[in-house]
Amino acid sequence: EAGVVQSPRYKIIEKKQPVAFWCNPISGHNTLYWYRQNLGQGPELLIRYENEEAVDDSQLPKDRFSAERLKGVDSTLKIQPAELGDSAVYLCASSLPGANVLTFGAGSRLTVL
Amino acid sequence: GQQLNQSPQSMFIQEGEDVSMNCTSSSIFNTWLWYKQDPGEGPVLLIALYKAGELTSNGRLTAQFGITRKDSFLNISASIPSDVGIYFCAGPAGGTSYGKLTFGQGTILTVHP
């Protein structure tokens, strides 16, 4: 069974450009998470979905970040416009409903120049 | 917000040595999770702990849920080169049982052959 799939793995953009990351969770995992991991730190939650509903987006910088999970499966995280401080690894994870064991994807490494 | 403090920040050991690391919090956690992250990959779950005092093993890895519920420990016996990576503790924030995981800053392990 495929794990959590993310793309692209790497992205280099100039500041003020837009960027989007895609995630396909494990089949049957209704809960999907986007985390951001800065260099030398642990992951920090950006947004959590239960099916297509965003149930926790309190740490998502809504002025430039947006996310969607229209059909309750795949999800997209967008940054527009990107800033230098957005350089990080963006991790997607999924879990069964009510579970706290998350399965992570390999991440999308963003470099903003 | 809640913080998890991991110690030590980094370790340099010889192959075959045993390793101990810990994670502490100022708040009570109902679940403790230990993840390992290899370079360029997402975190992978090693051990999950659900009960104060619980001691759980996974091969050469053993983790314990502290009795105070404010700490957890991870031990690796007879280390091998593939143990190299970053080890994170994590737990659900706010005294909940699931949902938003808070991560420690990680312990970087280097194993010299």
PDB file of C-alpha atoms in Angstrom:
ATOM      1  CA  GLU A   1       0.000   0.000   0.000  1.00  0.00           C
ATOM      2  CA  ALA A   2       1.319   3.429  -0.906  1.00  0.00           C
ATOM      3  CA  GLY A   3       2.057   5.767   1.937  1.00  0.00           C
ATOM      4  CA  VAL A   4       1.369   9.477   2.040  1.00  0.00           C
ATOM      5  CA  VAL A   5       2.446  10.911  -1.301  1.00  0.00           C
ATOM      6  CA  GLN A   6       3.628  14.495  -1.658  1.00  0.00           C
ATOM      7  CA  SER A   7       4.769  16.554  -4.613  1.00  0.00           C
ATOM      8  CA  PRO A   8       6.896  18.257  -5.562  1.00  0.00           C
ATOM      9  CA  ARG A   9       9.762  17.023  -3.391  1.00  0.00           C
ATOM     10  CA  TYR A  10      11.753  20.176  -3.994  1.00  0.00           C
ATOM     11  CA  LYS A  11      10.825  23.663  -5.121  1.00  0.00           C
ATOM     12  CA  ILE A  12      12.979  26.754  -5.546  1.00  0.00           C
ATOM     13  CA  ILE A  13      11.235  30.050  -6.214  1.00  0.00           C
ATOM     14  CA  GLU A  14      11.904  33.733  -5.950  1.00  0.00           C
ATOM     15  CA  LYS A  15      10.168  35.748  -3.277  1.00  0.00           C
ATOM     16  CA  LYS A  16       6.730  37.064  -4.156  1.00  0.00           C
ATOM     17  CA  GLN A  17       6.091  34.104  -6.435  1.00  0.00           C
ATOM     18  CA  PRO A  18       3.262  31.637  -5.710  1.00  0.00           C
ATOM     19  CA  VAL A  19       3.820  27.977  -4.904  1.00  0.00           C
ATOM     20  CA  ALA A  20       1.560  24.993  -4.339  1.00  0.00           C
ATOM     21  CA  PHE A  21       2.093  21.618  -2.702  1.00  0.00           C
ATOM     22  CA  TRP A  22      -0.023  18.527  -3.211  1.00  0.00           C
ATOM     23  CA  CYS A  23      -0.722  15.629  -0.884  1.00  0.00           C
ATOM     24  CA  ASN A  24      -2.453  12.291  -1.334  1.00  0.00           C
ATOM     25  CA  PRO A  25      -3.092  10.606   2.035  1.00  0.00           C
ATOM     26  CA  ILE A  26      -3.293   6.919   2.846  1.00  0.00           C
ATOM     27  CA  SER A  27      -6.526   5.403   1.580  1.00  0.00           C
ATOM     28  CA  GLY A  28      -9.133   5.411   4.328  1.00  0.00           C
ATOM     29  CA  HIS A  29      -7.402   8.076   6.406  1.00  0.00           C
ATOM     30  CA  ASN A  30     -10.052  10.737   6.842  1.00  0.00           C
ATOM     31  CA  THR A  31      -7.822  13.074   8.825  1.00  0.00           C
ATOM     32  CA  LEU A  32      -5.150  15.043   6.980  1.00  0.00           C
ATOM     33  CA  TYR A  33      -2.554  17.407   8.386  1.00  0.00           C
ATOM     34  CA  TRP A  34      -0.152  19.961   6.973  1.00  0.00           C
ATOM     35  CA  TYR A  35       2.925  20.648   9.070  1.00  0.00           C
ATOM     36  CA  ARG A  36       5.818  23.024   8.515  1.00  0.00           C
ATOM     37  CA  GLN A  37       9.308  22.070   9.655  1.00  0.00           C
ATOM     38  CA  ASN A  38      11.944  24.774   9.877  1.00  0.00           C
ATOM     39  CA  LEU A  39      15.595  23.817   9.825  1.00  0.00           C
ATOM     40  CA  GLY A  40      16.710  22.290  13.112  1.00  0.00           C
ATOM     41  CA  GLN A  41      13.223  22.181  14.586  1.00  0.00           C
ATOM     42  CA  GLY A  42      10.342  19.785  14.971  1.00  0.00           C
ATOM     43  CA  PRO A  43       7.258  19.948  12.767  1.00  0.00           C
ATOM     44  CA  GLU A  44       4.585  22.520  13.624  1.00  0.00           C
ATOM     45  CA  LEU A  45       0.941  22.105  12.663  1.00  0.00           C
ATOM     46  CA  LEU A  46      -0.495  24.466  10.066  1.00  0.00           C
ATOM     47  CA  ILE A  47      -3.920  22.940   9.457  1.00  0.00           C
ATOM     48  CA  ARG A  48      -5.882  19.774  10.186  1.00  0.00           C
ATOM     49  CA  TYR A  49      -8.763  18.404   8.119  1.00  0.00           C
ATOM     50  CA  GLU A  50     -11.461  15.948   9.078  1.00  0.00           C
ATOM     51  CA  ASN A  51     -12.691  14.828   5.663  1.00  0.00           C
ATOM     52  CA  GLU A  52     -13.163  18.085   3.728  1.00  0.00           C
ATOM     53  CA  GLU A  53     -13.606  20.284   6.808  1.00  0.00           C
ATOM     54  CA  ALA A  54     -10.722  22.296   8.227  1.00  0.00           C
ATOM     55  CA  VAL A  55     -11.172  21.697  11.974  1.00  0.00           C
ATOM     56  CA  ASP A  56      -8.000  23.443  13.146  1.00  0.00           C
ATOM     57  CA  ASP A  57      -6.373  26.190  11.083  1.00  0.00           C
ATOM     58  CA  SER A  58      -5.415  28.450  13.964  1.00  0.00           C
ATOM     59  CA  GLN A  59      -1.727  28.404  13.039  1.00  0.00           C
ATOM     60  CA  LEU A  60      -2.156  28.901   9.314  1.00  0.00           C
ATOM     61  CA  PRO A  61      -0.973  32.394   8.239  1.00  0.00           C
ATOM     62  CA  LYS A  62      -4.137  33.233   6.394  1.00  0.00           C
ATOM     63  CA  ASP A  63      -2.849  36.363   4.717  1.00  0.00           C
ATOM     64  CA  ARG A  64      -0.690  34.335   2.349  1.00  0.00           C
ATOM     65  CA  PHE A  65      -1.399  30.665   3.013  1.00  0.00           C
ATOM     66  CA  SER A  66      -4.448  28.719   1.874  1.00  0.00           C
ATOM     67  CA  ALA A  67      -5.371  25.072   1.806  1.00  0.00           C
ATOM     68  CA  GLU A  68      -8.154  22.994   0.391  1.00  0.00           C
ATOM     69  CA  ARG A  69      -9.377  19.422   0.476  1.00  0.00           C
ATOM     70  CA  LEU A  70     -12.383  19.624  -1.770  1.00  0.00           C
ATOM     71  CA  LYS A  71     -13.397  15.970  -1.987  1.00  0.00           C
ATOM     72  CA  GLY A  72     -12.027  14.887   1.366  1.00  0.00           C
ATOM     73  CA  VAL A  73      -9.081  13.011  -0.145  1.00  0.00           C
ATOM     74  CA  ASP A  74      -6.253  14.943  -1.822  1.00  0.00           C
ATOM     75  CA  SER A  75      -5.195  18.288  -0.453  1.00  0.00           C
ATOM     76  CA  THR A  76      -3.337  21.316  -1.739  1.00  0.00           C
ATOM     77  CA  LEU A  77      -1.419  23.891   0.285  1.00  0.00           C
ATOM     78  CA  LYS A  78      -0.727  27.197  -1.422  1.00  0.00           C
ATOM     79  CA  ILE A  79       1.477  30.147  -0.546  1.00  0.00           C
ATOM     80  CA  GLN A  80       0.961  33.433  -2.362  1.00  0.00           C
ATOM     81  CA  PRO A  81       3.108  35.448  -2.350  1.00  0.00           C
ATOM     82  CA  ALA A  82       6.040  33.551  -0.860  1.00  0.00           C
ATOM     83  CA  GLU A  83       8.457  35.273   1.509  1.00  0.00           C
ATOM     84  CA  LEU A  84      12.049  34.419   2.411  1.00  0.00           C
ATOM     85  CA  GLY A  85      10.925  33.135   5.804  1.00  0.00           C
ATOM     86  CA  ASP A  86       8.680  30.543   4.178  1.00  0.00           C
ATOM     87  CA  SER A  87      11.705  28.416   3.290  1.00  0.00           C
ATOM     88  CA  ALA A  88      11.050  25.141   5.094  1.00  0.00           C
ATOM     89  CA  VAL A  89       9.927  21.568   4.610  1.00  0.00           C
ATOM     90  CA  TYR A  90       6.165  21.215   4.279  1.00  0.00           C
ATOM     91  CA  LEU A  91       5.010  17.859   5.576  1.00  0.00           C
ATOM     92  CA  CYS A  92       1.666  16.233   4.941  1.00  0.00           C
ATOM     93  CA  ALA A  93       0.400  13.529   7.281  1.00  0.00           C
ATOM     94  CA  SER A  94      -2.748  11.461   7.612  1.00  0.00           C
ATOM     95  CA  SER A  95      -4.430   9.323  10.232  1.00  0.00           C
ATOM     96  CA  LEU A  96      -7.570   7.392  10.949  1.00  0.00           C
ATOM     97  CA  PRO A  97     -10.333   9.415  12.642  1.00  0.00           C
ATOM     98  CA  GLY A  98      -9.684   9.856  16.355  1.00  0.00           C
ATOM     99  CA  ALA A  99      -6.192   8.425  16.125  1.00  0.00           C
ATOM    100  CA  ASN A 100      -3.043  10.227  17.209  1.00  0.00           C
ATOM    101  CA  VAL A 101      -0.625   8.085  15.266  1.00  0.00           C
ATOM    102  CA  LEU A 102       0.219  10.059  12.159  1.00  0.00           C
ATOM    103  CA  THR A 103       1.837   8.748   8.995  1.00  0.00           C
ATOM    104  CA  PHE A 104       3.948  11.401   7.302  1.00  0.00           C
ATOM    105  CA  GLY A 105       4.874  11.910   3.705  1.00  0.00           C
ATOM    106  CA  ALA A 106       8.460  12.599   2.622  1.00  0.00           C
ATOM    107  CA  GLY A 107       7.818  16.341   2.559  1.00  0.00           C
ATOM    108  CA  SER A 108       8.187  19.174   0.072  1.00  0.00           C
ATOM    109  CA  ARG A 109      11.295  21.263   0.594  1.00  0.00           C
ATOM    110  CA  LEU A 110      10.752  24.901  -0.325  1.00  0.00           C
ATOM    111  CA  THR A 111      13.566  27.364  -0.883  1.00  0.00           C
ATOM    112  CA  VAL A 112      12.613  31.006  -1.386  1.00  0.00           C
ATOM    113  CA  LEU A 113      15.358  33.183  -2.869  1.00  0.00           C
TER     114      LEU A 113
ATOM    115  CA  GLY B   1       1.839  27.053  23.698  1.00  0.00           C
ATOM    116  CA  GLN B   2       2.979  23.751  25.074  1.00  0.00           C
ATOM    117  CA  GLN B   3       6.610  22.893  24.589  1.00  0.00           C
ATOM    118  CA  LEU B   4       8.434  19.616  24.649  1.00  0.00           C
ATOM    119  CA  ASN B   5      12.088  19.796  25.604  1.00  0.00           C
ATOM    120  CA  GLN B   6      14.360  17.065  24.351  1.00  0.00           C
ATOM    121  CA  SER B   7      17.735  16.202  25.779  1.00  0.00           C
ATOM    122  CA  PRO B   8      20.409  15.942  24.648  1.00  0.00           C
ATOM    123  CA  GLN B   9      20.237  18.069  21.511  1.00  0.00           C
ATOM    124  CA  SER B  10      22.819  15.870  19.823  1.00  0.00           C
ATOM    125  CA  MET B  11      24.824  12.737  20.498  1.00  0.00           C
ATOM    126  CA  PHE B  12      27.968  11.303  18.938  1.00  0.00           C
ATOM    127  CA  ILE B  13      28.506   7.658  19.812  1.00  0.00           C
ATOM    128  CA  GLN B  14      30.425   4.616  18.663  1.00  0.00           C
ATOM    129  CA  GLU B  15      28.691   1.697  17.016  1.00  0.00           C
ATOM    130  CA  GLY B  16      27.609  -0.826  19.609  1.00  0.00           C
ATOM    131  CA  GLU B  17      27.020   1.688  22.385  1.00  0.00           C
ATOM    132  CA  ASP B  18      23.670   2.175  24.076  1.00  0.00           C
ATOM    133  CA  VAL B  19      21.803   5.477  23.742  1.00  0.00           C
ATOM    134  CA  SER B  20      19.421   7.252  26.081  1.00  0.00           C
ATOM    135  CA  MET B  21      17.407  10.367  25.393  1.00  0.00           C
ATOM    136  CA  ASN B  22      14.472  12.013  27.083  1.00  0.00           C
ATOM    137  CA  CYS B  23      11.640  14.427  26.588  1.00  0.00           C
ATOM    138  CA  THR B  24      10.022  16.630  29.217  1.00  0.00           C
ATOM    139  CA  SER B  25       7.001  18.882  29.338  1.00  0.00           C
ATOM    140  CA  SER B  26       5.538  21.357  31.790  1.00  0.00           C
ATOM    141  CA  SER B  27       2.100  19.906  31.031  1.00  0.00           C
ATOM    142  CA  ILE B  28       0.614  16.455  31.350  1.00  0.00           C
ATOM    143  CA  PHE B  29       0.419  14.361  28.205  1.00  0.00           C
ATOM    144  CA  ASN B  30      -1.991  11.479  27.693  1.00  0.00           C
ATOM    145  CA  THR B  31       0.023   9.979  24.867  1.00  0.00           C
ATOM    146  CA  TRP B  32       3.711   9.985  24.019  1.00  0.00           C
ATOM    147  CA  LEU B  33       5.010   9.215  20.556  1.00  0.00           C
ATOM    148  CA  TRP B  34       8.577   8.739  19.389  1.00  0.00           C
ATOM    149  CA  TYR B  35       9.419   9.383  15.741  1.00  0.00           C
ATOM    150  CA  LYS B  36      12.642   9.078  13.761  1.00  0.00           C
ATOM    151  CA  GLN B  37      13.447  11.269  10.765  1.00  0.00           C
ATOM    152  CA  ASP B  38      16.086  10.331   8.221  1.00  0.00           C
ATOM    153  CA  PRO B  39      17.633  13.061   6.052  1.00  0.00           C
ATOM    154  CA  GLY B  40      15.264  14.160   3.302  1.00  0.00           C
ATOM    155  CA  GLU B  41      12.379  12.077   4.623  1.00  0.00           C
ATOM    156  CA  GLY B  42       9.357  12.580   6.827  1.00  0.00           C
ATOM    157  CA  PRO B  43       9.199  11.362  10.436  1.00  0.00           C
ATOM    158  CA  VAL B  44       8.442   7.676  10.924  1.00  0.00           C
ATOM    159  CA  LEU B  45       6.736   6.388  14.053  1.00  0.00           C
ATOM    160  CA  LEU B  46       8.906   4.189  16.272  1.00  0.00           C
ATOM    161  CA  ILE B  47       6.887   3.687  19.435  1.00  0.00           C
ATOM    162  CA  ALA B  48       3.556   4.900  20.841  1.00  0.00           C
ATOM    163  CA  LEU B  49       2.870   5.036  24.606  1.00  0.00           C
ATOM    164  CA  TYR B  50      -0.621   5.411  26.054  1.00  0.00           C
ATOM    165  CA  LYS B  51      -0.392   4.771  29.792  1.00  0.00           C
ATOM    166  CA  ALA B  52       1.669   6.260  32.609  1.00  0.00           C
ATOM    167  CA  GLY B  53       4.471   3.884  33.559  1.00  0.00           C
ATOM    168  CA  GLU B  54       4.139   1.940  30.312  1.00  0.00           C
ATOM    169  CA  LEU B  55       7.342   0.392  28.979  1.00  0.00           C
ATOM    170  CA  THR B  56       7.268  -0.627  25.325  1.00  0.00           C
ATOM    171  CA  SER B  57       9.914  -2.165  23.094  1.00  0.00           C
ATOM    172  CA  ASN B  58      10.375  -2.264  19.350  1.00  0.00           C
ATOM    173  CA  GLY B  59      13.431  -4.340  18.529  1.00  0.00           C
ATOM    174  CA  ARG B  60      16.462  -2.596  20.021  1.00  0.00           C
ATOM    175  CA  LEU B  61      14.350   0.412  21.000  1.00  0.00           C
ATOM    176  CA  THR B  62      12.625   0.775  24.356  1.00  0.00           C
ATOM    177  CA  ALA B  63      10.502   3.719  25.418  1.00  0.00           C
ATOM    178  CA  GLN B  64       8.834   4.568  28.703  1.00  0.00           C
ATOM    179  CA  PHE B  65       5.882   6.792  29.596  1.00  0.00           C
ATOM    180  CA  GLY B  66       6.935   8.662  32.736  1.00  0.00           C
ATOM    181  CA  ILE B  67       4.853   8.166  35.864  1.00  0.00           C
ATOM    182  CA  THR B  68       4.297  11.909  36.236  1.00  0.00           C
ATOM    183  CA  ARG B  69       2.994  11.965  32.629  1.00  0.00           C
ATOM    184  CA  LYS B  70       5.288  14.903  32.015  1.00  0.00           C
ATOM    185  CA  ASP B  71       8.190  12.982  30.553  1.00  0.00           C
ATOM    186  CA  SER B  72       9.200  10.084  28.370  1.00  0.00           C
ATOM    187  CA  PHE B  73      12.423   8.239  27.645  1.00  0.00           C
ATOM    188  CA  LEU B  74      13.816   6.433  24.627  1.00  0.00           C
ATOM    189  CA  ASN B  75      16.673   3.958  24.789  1.00  0.00           C
ATOM    190  CA  ILE B  76      18.490   2.348  21.880  1.00  0.00           C
ATOM    191  CA  SER B  77      20.645  -0.663  22.638  1.00  0.00           C
ATOM    192  CA  ALA B  78      23.697  -1.781  20.656  1.00  0.00           C
ATOM    193  CA  SER B  79      23.529   1.107  18.194  1.00  0.00           C
ATOM    194  CA  ILE B  80      24.262   0.537  14.508  1.00  0.00           C
ATOM    195  CA  PRO B  81      25.056   3.037  11.726  1.00  0.00           C
ATOM    196  CA  SER B  82      21.476   3.045  10.406  1.00  0.00           C
ATOM    197  CA  ASP B  83      20.297   4.450  13.748  1.00  0.00           C
ATOM    198  CA  VAL B  84      21.646   7.806  12.550  1.00  0.00           C
ATOM    199  CA  GLY B  85      18.916  10.413  12.294  1.00  0.00           C
ATOM    200  CA  ILE B  86      16.832  12.840  14.294  1.00  0.00           C
ATOM    201  CA  TYR B  87      14.606  11.482  17.030  1.00  0.00           C
ATOM    202  CA  PHE B  88      11.487  13.438  17.961  1.00  0.00           C
ATOM    203  CA  CYS B  89       9.109  13.025  20.832  1.00  0.00           C
ATOM    204  CA  ALA B  90       5.551  14.178  20.278  1.00  0.00           C
ATOM    205  CA  GLY B  91       2.204  14.262  22.002  1.00  0.00           C
ATOM    206  CA  PRO B  92      -1.290  15.628  21.513  1.00  0.00           C
ATOM    207  CA  ALA B  93      -1.532  19.196  22.769  1.00  0.00           C
ATOM    208  CA  GLY B  94      -3.926  20.629  25.286  1.00  0.00           C
ATOM    209  CA  GLY B  95      -4.512  17.465  27.265  1.00  0.00           C
ATOM    210  CA  THR B  96      -6.415  15.917  24.402  1.00  0.00           C
ATOM    211  CA  SER B  97      -6.074  12.356  23.255  1.00  0.00           C
ATOM    212  CA  TYR B  98      -5.614  13.089  19.564  1.00  0.00           C
ATOM    213  CA  GLY B  99      -5.405  15.808  16.977  1.00  0.00           C
ATOM    214  CA  LYS B 100      -2.742  18.495  17.130  1.00  0.00           C
ATOM    215  CA  LEU B 101       0.611  16.909  17.865  1.00  0.00           C
ATOM    216  CA  THR B 102       3.284  18.996  19.538  1.00  0.00           C
ATOM    217  CA  PHE B 103       6.844  17.969  18.658  1.00  0.00           C
ATOM    218  CA  GLY B 104      10.071  18.423  20.528  1.00  0.00           C
ATOM    219  CA  GLN B 105      13.037  20.028  18.808  1.00  0.00           C
ATOM    220  CA  GLY B 106      14.686  16.670  18.227  1.00  0.00           C
ATOM    221  CA  THR B 107      17.817  14.786  19.278  1.00  0.00           C
ATOM    222  CA  ILE B 108      20.369  14.356  16.504  1.00  0.00           C
ATOM    223  CA  LEU B 109      22.115  10.984  16.710  1.00  0.00           C
ATOM    224  CA  THR B 110      25.406  10.271  14.952  1.00  0.00           C
ATOM    225  CA  VAL B 111      26.877   6.784  15.100  1.00  0.00           C
ATOM    226  CA  HIS B 112      30.534   6.273  14.211  1.00  0.00           C
ATOM    227  CA  PRO B 113      31.359   2.826  12.741  1.00  0.00           C
TER     228      PRO B 113
END
